[in-house]
CSV table of C-alpha atoms in Angstrom, one decimal:
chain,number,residue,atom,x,y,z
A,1,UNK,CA,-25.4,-35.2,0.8
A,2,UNK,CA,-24.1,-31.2,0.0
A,3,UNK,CA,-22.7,-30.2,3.1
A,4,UNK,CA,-24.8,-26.8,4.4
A,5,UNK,CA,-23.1,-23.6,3.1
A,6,UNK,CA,-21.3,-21.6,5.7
A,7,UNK,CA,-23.1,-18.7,7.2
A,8,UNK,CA,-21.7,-15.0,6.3
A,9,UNK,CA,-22.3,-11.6,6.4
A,10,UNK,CA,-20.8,-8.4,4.4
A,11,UNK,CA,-19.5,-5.7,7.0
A,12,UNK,CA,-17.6,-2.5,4.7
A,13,UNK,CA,-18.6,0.7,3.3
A,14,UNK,CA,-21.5,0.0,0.4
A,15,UNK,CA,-19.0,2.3,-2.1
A,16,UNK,CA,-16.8,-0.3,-1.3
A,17,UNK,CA,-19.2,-3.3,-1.9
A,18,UNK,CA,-20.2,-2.3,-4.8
A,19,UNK,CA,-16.1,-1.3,-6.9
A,20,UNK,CA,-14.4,-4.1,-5.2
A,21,UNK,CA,-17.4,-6.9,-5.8
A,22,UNK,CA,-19.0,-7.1,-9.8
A,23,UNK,CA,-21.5,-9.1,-10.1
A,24,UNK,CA,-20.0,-12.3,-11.4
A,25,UNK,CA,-17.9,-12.1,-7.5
A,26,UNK,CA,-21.0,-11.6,-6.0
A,27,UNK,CA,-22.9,-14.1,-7.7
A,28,UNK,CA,-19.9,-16.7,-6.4
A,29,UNK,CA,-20.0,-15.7,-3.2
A,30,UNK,CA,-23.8,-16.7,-3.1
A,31,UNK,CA,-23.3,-19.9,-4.4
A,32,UNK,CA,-20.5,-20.1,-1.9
A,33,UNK,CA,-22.2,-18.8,1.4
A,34,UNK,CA,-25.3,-18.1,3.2
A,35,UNK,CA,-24.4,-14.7,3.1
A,36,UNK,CA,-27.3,-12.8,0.4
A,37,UNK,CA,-29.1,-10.9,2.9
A,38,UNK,CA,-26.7,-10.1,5.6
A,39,UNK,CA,-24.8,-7.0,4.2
A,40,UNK,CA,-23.5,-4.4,6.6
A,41,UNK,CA,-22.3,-0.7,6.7
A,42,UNK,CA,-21.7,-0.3,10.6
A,43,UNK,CA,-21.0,-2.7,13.4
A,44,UNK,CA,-23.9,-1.8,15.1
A,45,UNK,CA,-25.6,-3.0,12.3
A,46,UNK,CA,-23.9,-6.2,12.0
A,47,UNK,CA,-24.3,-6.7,15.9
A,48,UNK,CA,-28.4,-6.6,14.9
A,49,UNK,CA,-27.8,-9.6,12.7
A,50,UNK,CA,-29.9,-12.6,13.8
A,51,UNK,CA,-27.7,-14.9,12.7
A,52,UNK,CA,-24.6,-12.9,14.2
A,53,UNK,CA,-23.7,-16.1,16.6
A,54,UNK,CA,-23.5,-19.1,13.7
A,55,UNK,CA,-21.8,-16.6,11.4
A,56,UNK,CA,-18.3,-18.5,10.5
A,57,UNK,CA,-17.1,-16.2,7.9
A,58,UNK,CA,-17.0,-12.4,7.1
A,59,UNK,CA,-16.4,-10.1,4.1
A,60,UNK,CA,-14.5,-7.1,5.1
A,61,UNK,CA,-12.8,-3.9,2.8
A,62,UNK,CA,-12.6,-0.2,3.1
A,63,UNK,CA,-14.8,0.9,6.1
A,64,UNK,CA,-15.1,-1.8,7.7
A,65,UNK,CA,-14.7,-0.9,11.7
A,66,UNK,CA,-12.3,-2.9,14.4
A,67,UNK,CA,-12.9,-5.7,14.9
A,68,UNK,CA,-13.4,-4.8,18.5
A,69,UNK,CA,-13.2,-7.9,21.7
A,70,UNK,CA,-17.0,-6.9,22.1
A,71,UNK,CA,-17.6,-7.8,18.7
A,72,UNK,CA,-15.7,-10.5,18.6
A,73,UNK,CA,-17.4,-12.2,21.6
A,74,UNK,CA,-20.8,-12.0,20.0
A,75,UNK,CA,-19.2,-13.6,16.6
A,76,UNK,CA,-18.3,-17.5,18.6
A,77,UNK,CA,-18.4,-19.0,15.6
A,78,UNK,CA,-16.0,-16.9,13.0
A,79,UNK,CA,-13.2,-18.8,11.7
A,80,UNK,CA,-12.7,-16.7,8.3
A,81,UNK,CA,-12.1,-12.7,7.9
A,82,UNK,CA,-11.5,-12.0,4.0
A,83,UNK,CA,-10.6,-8.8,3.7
A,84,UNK,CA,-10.8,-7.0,0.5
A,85,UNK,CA,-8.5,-4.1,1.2
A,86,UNK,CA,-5.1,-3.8,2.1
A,87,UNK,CA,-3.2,-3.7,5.2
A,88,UNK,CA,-4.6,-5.4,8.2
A,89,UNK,CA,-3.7,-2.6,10.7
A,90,UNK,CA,-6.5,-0.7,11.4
A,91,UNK,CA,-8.9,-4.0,11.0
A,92,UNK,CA,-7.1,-6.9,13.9
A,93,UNK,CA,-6.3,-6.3,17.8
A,94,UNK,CA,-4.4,-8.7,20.2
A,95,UNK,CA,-7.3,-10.5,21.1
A,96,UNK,CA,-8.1,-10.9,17.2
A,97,UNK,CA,-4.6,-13.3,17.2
A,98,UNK,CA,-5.9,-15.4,20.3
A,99,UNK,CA,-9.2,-16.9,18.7
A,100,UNK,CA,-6.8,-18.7,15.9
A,101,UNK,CA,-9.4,-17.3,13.1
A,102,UNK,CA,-7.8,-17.1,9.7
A,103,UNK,CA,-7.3,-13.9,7.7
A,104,UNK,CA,-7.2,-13.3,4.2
A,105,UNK,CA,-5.9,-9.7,2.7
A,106,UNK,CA,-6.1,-8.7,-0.7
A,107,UNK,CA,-2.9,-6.4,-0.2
A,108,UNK,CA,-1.6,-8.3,-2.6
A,109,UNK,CA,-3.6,-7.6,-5.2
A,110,UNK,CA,-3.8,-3.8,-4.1
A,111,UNK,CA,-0.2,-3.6,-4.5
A,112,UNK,CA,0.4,-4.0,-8.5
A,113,UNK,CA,-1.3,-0.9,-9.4
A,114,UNK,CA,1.0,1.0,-6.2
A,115,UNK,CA,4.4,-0.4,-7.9
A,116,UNK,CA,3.2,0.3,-11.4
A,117,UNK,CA,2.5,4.0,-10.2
A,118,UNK,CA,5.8,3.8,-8.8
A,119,UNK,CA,7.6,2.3,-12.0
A,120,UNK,CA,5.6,5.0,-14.3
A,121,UNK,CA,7.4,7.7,-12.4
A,122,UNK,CA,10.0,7.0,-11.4
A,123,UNK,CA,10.8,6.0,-15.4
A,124,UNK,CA,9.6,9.8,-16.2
A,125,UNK,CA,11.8,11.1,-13.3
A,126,UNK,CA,14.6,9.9,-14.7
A,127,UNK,CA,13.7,10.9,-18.0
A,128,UNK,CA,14.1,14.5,-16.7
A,129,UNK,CA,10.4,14.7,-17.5
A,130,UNK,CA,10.1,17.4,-15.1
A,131,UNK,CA,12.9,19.2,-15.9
A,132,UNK,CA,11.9,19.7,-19.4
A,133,UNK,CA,8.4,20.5,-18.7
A,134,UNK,CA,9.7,23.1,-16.6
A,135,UNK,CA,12.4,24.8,-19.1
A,136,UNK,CA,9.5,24.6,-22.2
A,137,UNK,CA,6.8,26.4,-20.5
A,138,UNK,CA,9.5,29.2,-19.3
A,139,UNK,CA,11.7,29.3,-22.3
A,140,UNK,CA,9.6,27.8,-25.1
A,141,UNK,CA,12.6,25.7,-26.1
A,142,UNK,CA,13.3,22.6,-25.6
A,143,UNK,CA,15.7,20.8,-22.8
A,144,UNK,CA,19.2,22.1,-24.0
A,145,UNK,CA,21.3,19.5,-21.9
A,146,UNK,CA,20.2,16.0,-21.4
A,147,UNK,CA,23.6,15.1,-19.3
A,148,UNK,CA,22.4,12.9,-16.1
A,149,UNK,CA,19.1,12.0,-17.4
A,150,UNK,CA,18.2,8.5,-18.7
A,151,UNK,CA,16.3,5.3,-17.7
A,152,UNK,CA,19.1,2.6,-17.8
A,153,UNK,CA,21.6,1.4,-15.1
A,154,UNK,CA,20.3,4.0,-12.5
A,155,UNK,CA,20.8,3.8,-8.8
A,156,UNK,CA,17.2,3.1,-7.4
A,157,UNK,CA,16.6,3.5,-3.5
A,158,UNK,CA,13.9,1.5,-1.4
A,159,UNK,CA,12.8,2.8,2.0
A,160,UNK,CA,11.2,-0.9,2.9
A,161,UNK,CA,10.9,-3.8,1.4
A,162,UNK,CA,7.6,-5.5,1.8
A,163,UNK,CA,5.3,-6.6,-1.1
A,164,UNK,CA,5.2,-3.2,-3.1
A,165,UNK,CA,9.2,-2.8,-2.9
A,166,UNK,CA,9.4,-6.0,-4.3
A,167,UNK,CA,7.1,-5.8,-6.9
A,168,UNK,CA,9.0,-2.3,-7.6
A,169,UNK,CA,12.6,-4.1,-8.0
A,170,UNK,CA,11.3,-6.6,-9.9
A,171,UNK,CA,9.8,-4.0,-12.8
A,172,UNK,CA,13.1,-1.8,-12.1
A,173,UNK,CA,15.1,-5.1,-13.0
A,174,UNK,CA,14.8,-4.8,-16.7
A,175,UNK,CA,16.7,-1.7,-16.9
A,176,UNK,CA,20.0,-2.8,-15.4
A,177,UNK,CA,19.5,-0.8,-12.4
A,178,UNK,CA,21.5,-0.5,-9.3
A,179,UNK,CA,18.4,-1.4,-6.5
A,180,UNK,CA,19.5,-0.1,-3.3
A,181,UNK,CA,17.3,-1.2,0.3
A,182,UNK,CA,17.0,0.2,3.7
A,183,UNK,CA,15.0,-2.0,6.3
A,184,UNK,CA,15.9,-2.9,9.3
A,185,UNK,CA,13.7,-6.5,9.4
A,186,UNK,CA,14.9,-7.4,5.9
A,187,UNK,CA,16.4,-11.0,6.5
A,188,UNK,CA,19.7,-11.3,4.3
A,189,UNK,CA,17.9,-14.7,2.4
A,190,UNK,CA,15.4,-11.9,0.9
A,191,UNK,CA,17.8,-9.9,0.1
A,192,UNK,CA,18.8,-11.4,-3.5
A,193,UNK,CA,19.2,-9.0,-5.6
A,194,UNK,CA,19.5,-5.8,-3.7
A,195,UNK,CA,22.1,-3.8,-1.8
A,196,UNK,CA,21.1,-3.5,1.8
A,197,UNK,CA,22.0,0.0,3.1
A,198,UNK,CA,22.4,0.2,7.1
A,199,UNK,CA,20.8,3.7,7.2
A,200,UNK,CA,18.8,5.5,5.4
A,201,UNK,CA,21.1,8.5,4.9
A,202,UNK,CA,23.6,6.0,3.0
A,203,UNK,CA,20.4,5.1,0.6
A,204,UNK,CA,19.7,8.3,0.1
A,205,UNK,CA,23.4,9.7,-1.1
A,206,UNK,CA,23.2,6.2,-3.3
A,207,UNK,CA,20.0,6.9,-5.4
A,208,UNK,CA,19.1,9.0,-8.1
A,209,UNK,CA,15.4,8.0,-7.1
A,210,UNK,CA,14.1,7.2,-3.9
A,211,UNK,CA,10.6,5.0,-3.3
A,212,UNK,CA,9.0,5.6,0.4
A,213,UNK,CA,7.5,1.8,0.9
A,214,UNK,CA,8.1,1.1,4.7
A,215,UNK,CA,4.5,1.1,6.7
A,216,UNK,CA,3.8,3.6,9.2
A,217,UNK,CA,3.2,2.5,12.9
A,218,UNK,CA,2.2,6.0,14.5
A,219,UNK,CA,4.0,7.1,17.3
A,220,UNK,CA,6.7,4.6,16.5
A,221,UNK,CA,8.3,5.5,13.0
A,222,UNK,CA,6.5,9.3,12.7
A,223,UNK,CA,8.8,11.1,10.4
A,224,UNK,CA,11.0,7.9,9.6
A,225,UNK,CA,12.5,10.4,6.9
A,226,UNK,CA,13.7,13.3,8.4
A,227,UNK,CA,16.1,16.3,7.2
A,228,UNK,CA,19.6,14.1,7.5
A,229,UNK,CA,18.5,11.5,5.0
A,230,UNK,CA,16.7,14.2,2.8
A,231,UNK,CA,19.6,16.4,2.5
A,232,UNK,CA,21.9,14.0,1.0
A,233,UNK,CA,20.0,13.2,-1.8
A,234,UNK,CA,22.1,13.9,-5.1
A,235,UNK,CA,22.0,16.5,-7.5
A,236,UNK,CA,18.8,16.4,-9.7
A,237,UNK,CA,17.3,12.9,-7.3
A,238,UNK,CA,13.6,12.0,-7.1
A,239,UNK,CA,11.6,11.2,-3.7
A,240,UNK,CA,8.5,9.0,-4.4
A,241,UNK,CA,6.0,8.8,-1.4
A,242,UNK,CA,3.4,6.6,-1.8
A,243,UNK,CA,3.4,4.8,1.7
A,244,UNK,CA,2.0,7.3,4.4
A,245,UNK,CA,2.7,11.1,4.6
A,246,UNK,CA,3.1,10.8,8.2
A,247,UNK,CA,6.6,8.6,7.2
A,248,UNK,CA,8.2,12.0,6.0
A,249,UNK,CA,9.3,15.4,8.0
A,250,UNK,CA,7.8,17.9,4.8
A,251,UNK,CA,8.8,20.7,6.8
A,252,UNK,CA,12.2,19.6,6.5
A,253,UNK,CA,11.4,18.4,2.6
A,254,UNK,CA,9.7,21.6,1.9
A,255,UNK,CA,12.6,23.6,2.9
A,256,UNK,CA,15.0,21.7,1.2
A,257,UNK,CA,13.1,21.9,-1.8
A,258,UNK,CA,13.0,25.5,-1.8
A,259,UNK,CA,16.9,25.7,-1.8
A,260,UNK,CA,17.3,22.8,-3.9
A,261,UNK,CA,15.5,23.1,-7.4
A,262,UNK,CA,17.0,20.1,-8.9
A,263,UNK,CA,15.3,17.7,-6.0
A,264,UNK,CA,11.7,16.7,-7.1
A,265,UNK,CA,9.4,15.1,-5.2
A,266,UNK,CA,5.9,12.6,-6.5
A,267,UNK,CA,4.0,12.8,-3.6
A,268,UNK,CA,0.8,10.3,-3.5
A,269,UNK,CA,0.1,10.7,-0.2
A,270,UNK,CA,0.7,13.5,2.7
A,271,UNK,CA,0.2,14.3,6.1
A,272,UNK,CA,-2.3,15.4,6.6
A,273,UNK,CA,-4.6,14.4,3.2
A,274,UNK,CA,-4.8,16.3,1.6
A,275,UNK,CA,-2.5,19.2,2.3
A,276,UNK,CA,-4.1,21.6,4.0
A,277,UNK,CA,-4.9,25.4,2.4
A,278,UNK,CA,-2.1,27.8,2.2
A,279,UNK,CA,0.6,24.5,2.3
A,280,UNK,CA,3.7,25.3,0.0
A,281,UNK,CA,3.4,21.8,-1.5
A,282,UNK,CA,0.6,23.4,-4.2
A,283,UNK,CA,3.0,26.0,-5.0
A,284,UNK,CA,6.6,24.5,-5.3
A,285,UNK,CA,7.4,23.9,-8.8
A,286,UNK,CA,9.4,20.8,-8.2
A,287,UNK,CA,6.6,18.6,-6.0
A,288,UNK,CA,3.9,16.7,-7.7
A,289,UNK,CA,0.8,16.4,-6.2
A,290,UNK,CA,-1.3,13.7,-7.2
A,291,UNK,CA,-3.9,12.5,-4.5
A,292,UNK,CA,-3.4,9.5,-3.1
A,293,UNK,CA,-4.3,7.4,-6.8
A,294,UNK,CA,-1.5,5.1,-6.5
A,295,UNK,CA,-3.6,2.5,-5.0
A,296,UNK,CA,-6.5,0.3,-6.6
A,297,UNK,CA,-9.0,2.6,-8.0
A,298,UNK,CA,-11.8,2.3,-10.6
A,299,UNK,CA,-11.6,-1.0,-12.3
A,300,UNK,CA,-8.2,-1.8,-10.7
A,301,UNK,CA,-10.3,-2.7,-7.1
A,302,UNK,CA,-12.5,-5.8,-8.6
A,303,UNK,CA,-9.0,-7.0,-8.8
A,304,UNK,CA,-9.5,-6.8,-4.9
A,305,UNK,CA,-12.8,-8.9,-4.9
A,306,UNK,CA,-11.8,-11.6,-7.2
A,307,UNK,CA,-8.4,-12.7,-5.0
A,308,UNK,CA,-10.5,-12.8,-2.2
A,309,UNK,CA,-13.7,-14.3,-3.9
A,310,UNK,CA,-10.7,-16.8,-5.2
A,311,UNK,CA,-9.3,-17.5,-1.7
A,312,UNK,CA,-12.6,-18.5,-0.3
A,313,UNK,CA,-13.3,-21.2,-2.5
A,314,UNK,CA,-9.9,-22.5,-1.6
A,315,UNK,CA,-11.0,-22.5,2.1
A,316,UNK,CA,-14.2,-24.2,1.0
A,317,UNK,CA,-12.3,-26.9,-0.6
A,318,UNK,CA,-9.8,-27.1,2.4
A,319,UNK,CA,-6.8,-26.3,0.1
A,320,UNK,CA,-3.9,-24.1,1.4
A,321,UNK,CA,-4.6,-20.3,1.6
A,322,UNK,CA,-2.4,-18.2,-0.4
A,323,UNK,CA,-3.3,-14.8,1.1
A,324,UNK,CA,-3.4,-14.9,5.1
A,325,UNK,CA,-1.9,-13.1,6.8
A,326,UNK,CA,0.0,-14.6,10.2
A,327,UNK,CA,0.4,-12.6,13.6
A,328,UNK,CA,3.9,-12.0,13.0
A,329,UNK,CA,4.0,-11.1,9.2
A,330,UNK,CA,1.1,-8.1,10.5
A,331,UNK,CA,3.1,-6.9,13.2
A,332,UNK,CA,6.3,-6.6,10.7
A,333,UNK,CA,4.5,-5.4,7.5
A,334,UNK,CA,0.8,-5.4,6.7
């Protein structure tokens, strides 16, 4: 006899339903699940769900609301969250840990198109890509001195070293370079590889370009980079942010980027999002804005929907889970 499919429900942002699921994942998921008719935009709409109390497994992504103790106690039966987005944060609560339900993330999946971003330019930052732009448009002749530019054997710094920073390094690895790492919960067996800096003002003097990868707890780590680290950057160095504005001081990076017009900063993401009107980040010539694109978009999210459509049927079949995410590795990372 078939053993009765599990009952599930969708709770994210439609949008988000429909990029991160094709139909060939949906399709799966409904020969997986009793799931076809229970799709959700709100938690009040979820909570309306008749079959809310026998629902043992539930479909989350971008939009979907926290999973709240109230909700929680009207869901007895939940033993699986799969959720299609990235990190966990704003999703889990305490007394999400206590009821021992499993949680899938598809941060992984999320993460290759963040550390390709990163790779892309940080490969035309040490080109001097800027730089020549720059001296074309004002001189209509081309780059006249190409001494400290070059992709091979640079010095590469990593604020963090999580899934994206490692994904980074290991794309980096092919040019020779130098790969240097600040984080303070880096254990020294996952540090093959890399040169672990004790502060983030010796990573910055190191590195010709520094990568922003360390999550941002708020009111804990707010302005993590401040004007110390920031000023010792090297002549002609690159800052790539594509973590969380709120991880840098830009008042301090603005004003050192006004006196320093060989610094040049990528900036993915801001604080707040986007910059507000009148912000000197639109006018420096040395910042690239480029609106929060580092992460999955367009095709890159069914990427998203296939890892998770992928760890489900490993659940199903009682086989180990390659995505979840465990109480501690949330509290250090996601």
């Amino acid at each position: 006899m078939t053993a009765p499919r599990p009952v599930a429900g969708y709770l994210l942002d439609p949008n988000a339903l429909e990029a991160v699921f094709g139909s060939a994942e949906r399709a799966r998921v409904d020969t997986l699940l009793t799931i076809s008719d229970d799709v959700h935009a709100t938690k009040e709409s979820l909570l309306a769900s008749p079959r809310l109390a026998q629902m043992e497994v539930l479909i989350a992504g971008w939009g979907t609301p926290r999973l709240t103790p109230e909700l929680l106690e009207k869901m007895p039966s939940l033993r699986l969250v799969l959720y299609s987005a990235g990190s966990i944060r704003p999703l889990v609560t305490e007394e999400f840990w206590e009821r021992d339900i499993d949680l899938v993330s598809a941060a992984d999946a999320n993460n290759d198109p963040v550390a390709e971003y990163v790779v892309a330019n940080t490969v035309l930052a040490l080109k001097g890509e800027h730089r020549a732009m720059t001296h074309l448009r004002a001189t209509q002749t081309f780059l006249p001195d190409h001494t400290g530019l070059g992709i091979d054997e640079r010095r590469i710094g990593l604020v963090g070293f999580g899934s994206i920073a490692r994904k980074v390094a290991e794309r980096l690895r092919r040019f020779g370079h130098h790969i240097g790492v600040w984080d303070p919960y880096l254990d020294e067996r996952d540090a093959v590889g890399v040169h672990r800096h004790e502060t983030l003002t010796e990573l910055f003097a190191g590195s010709d370009v520094v990568s922003i990868h360390a999550p941002w707890i708020a009111g804990e780590n707010d302005q993590l980079v401040g004007a110390e680290a920031l000023a010792a950057l090297p002549h002609g160095a690159t800052l790539i942010n594509t973590a969380r504005g709120a991880l840098v001081d830009e008042d301090a990076l603005v004003d050192l980027l006004r006196r320093r017009h060989d610094l040049y900063a990528i900036l993915d993401v801001t604080w707040p999002e986007p910059p507000p009107s009148g912000s000197p980040l639109y006018d420096l010539e040395n910042v690239k804005l480029t609106g929060h694109i580092a992460g999955s978009i367009g095709t890159e999210r069914r990427a998203l929907g296939r890892l998770v459509v992928g760890e489900l049927e490993r659940w199903i079949d009682g086989r180990p889970l390659e995505h979840q995410v465990t109480v501690g590795a949330a509290r250090l990372r996601a």
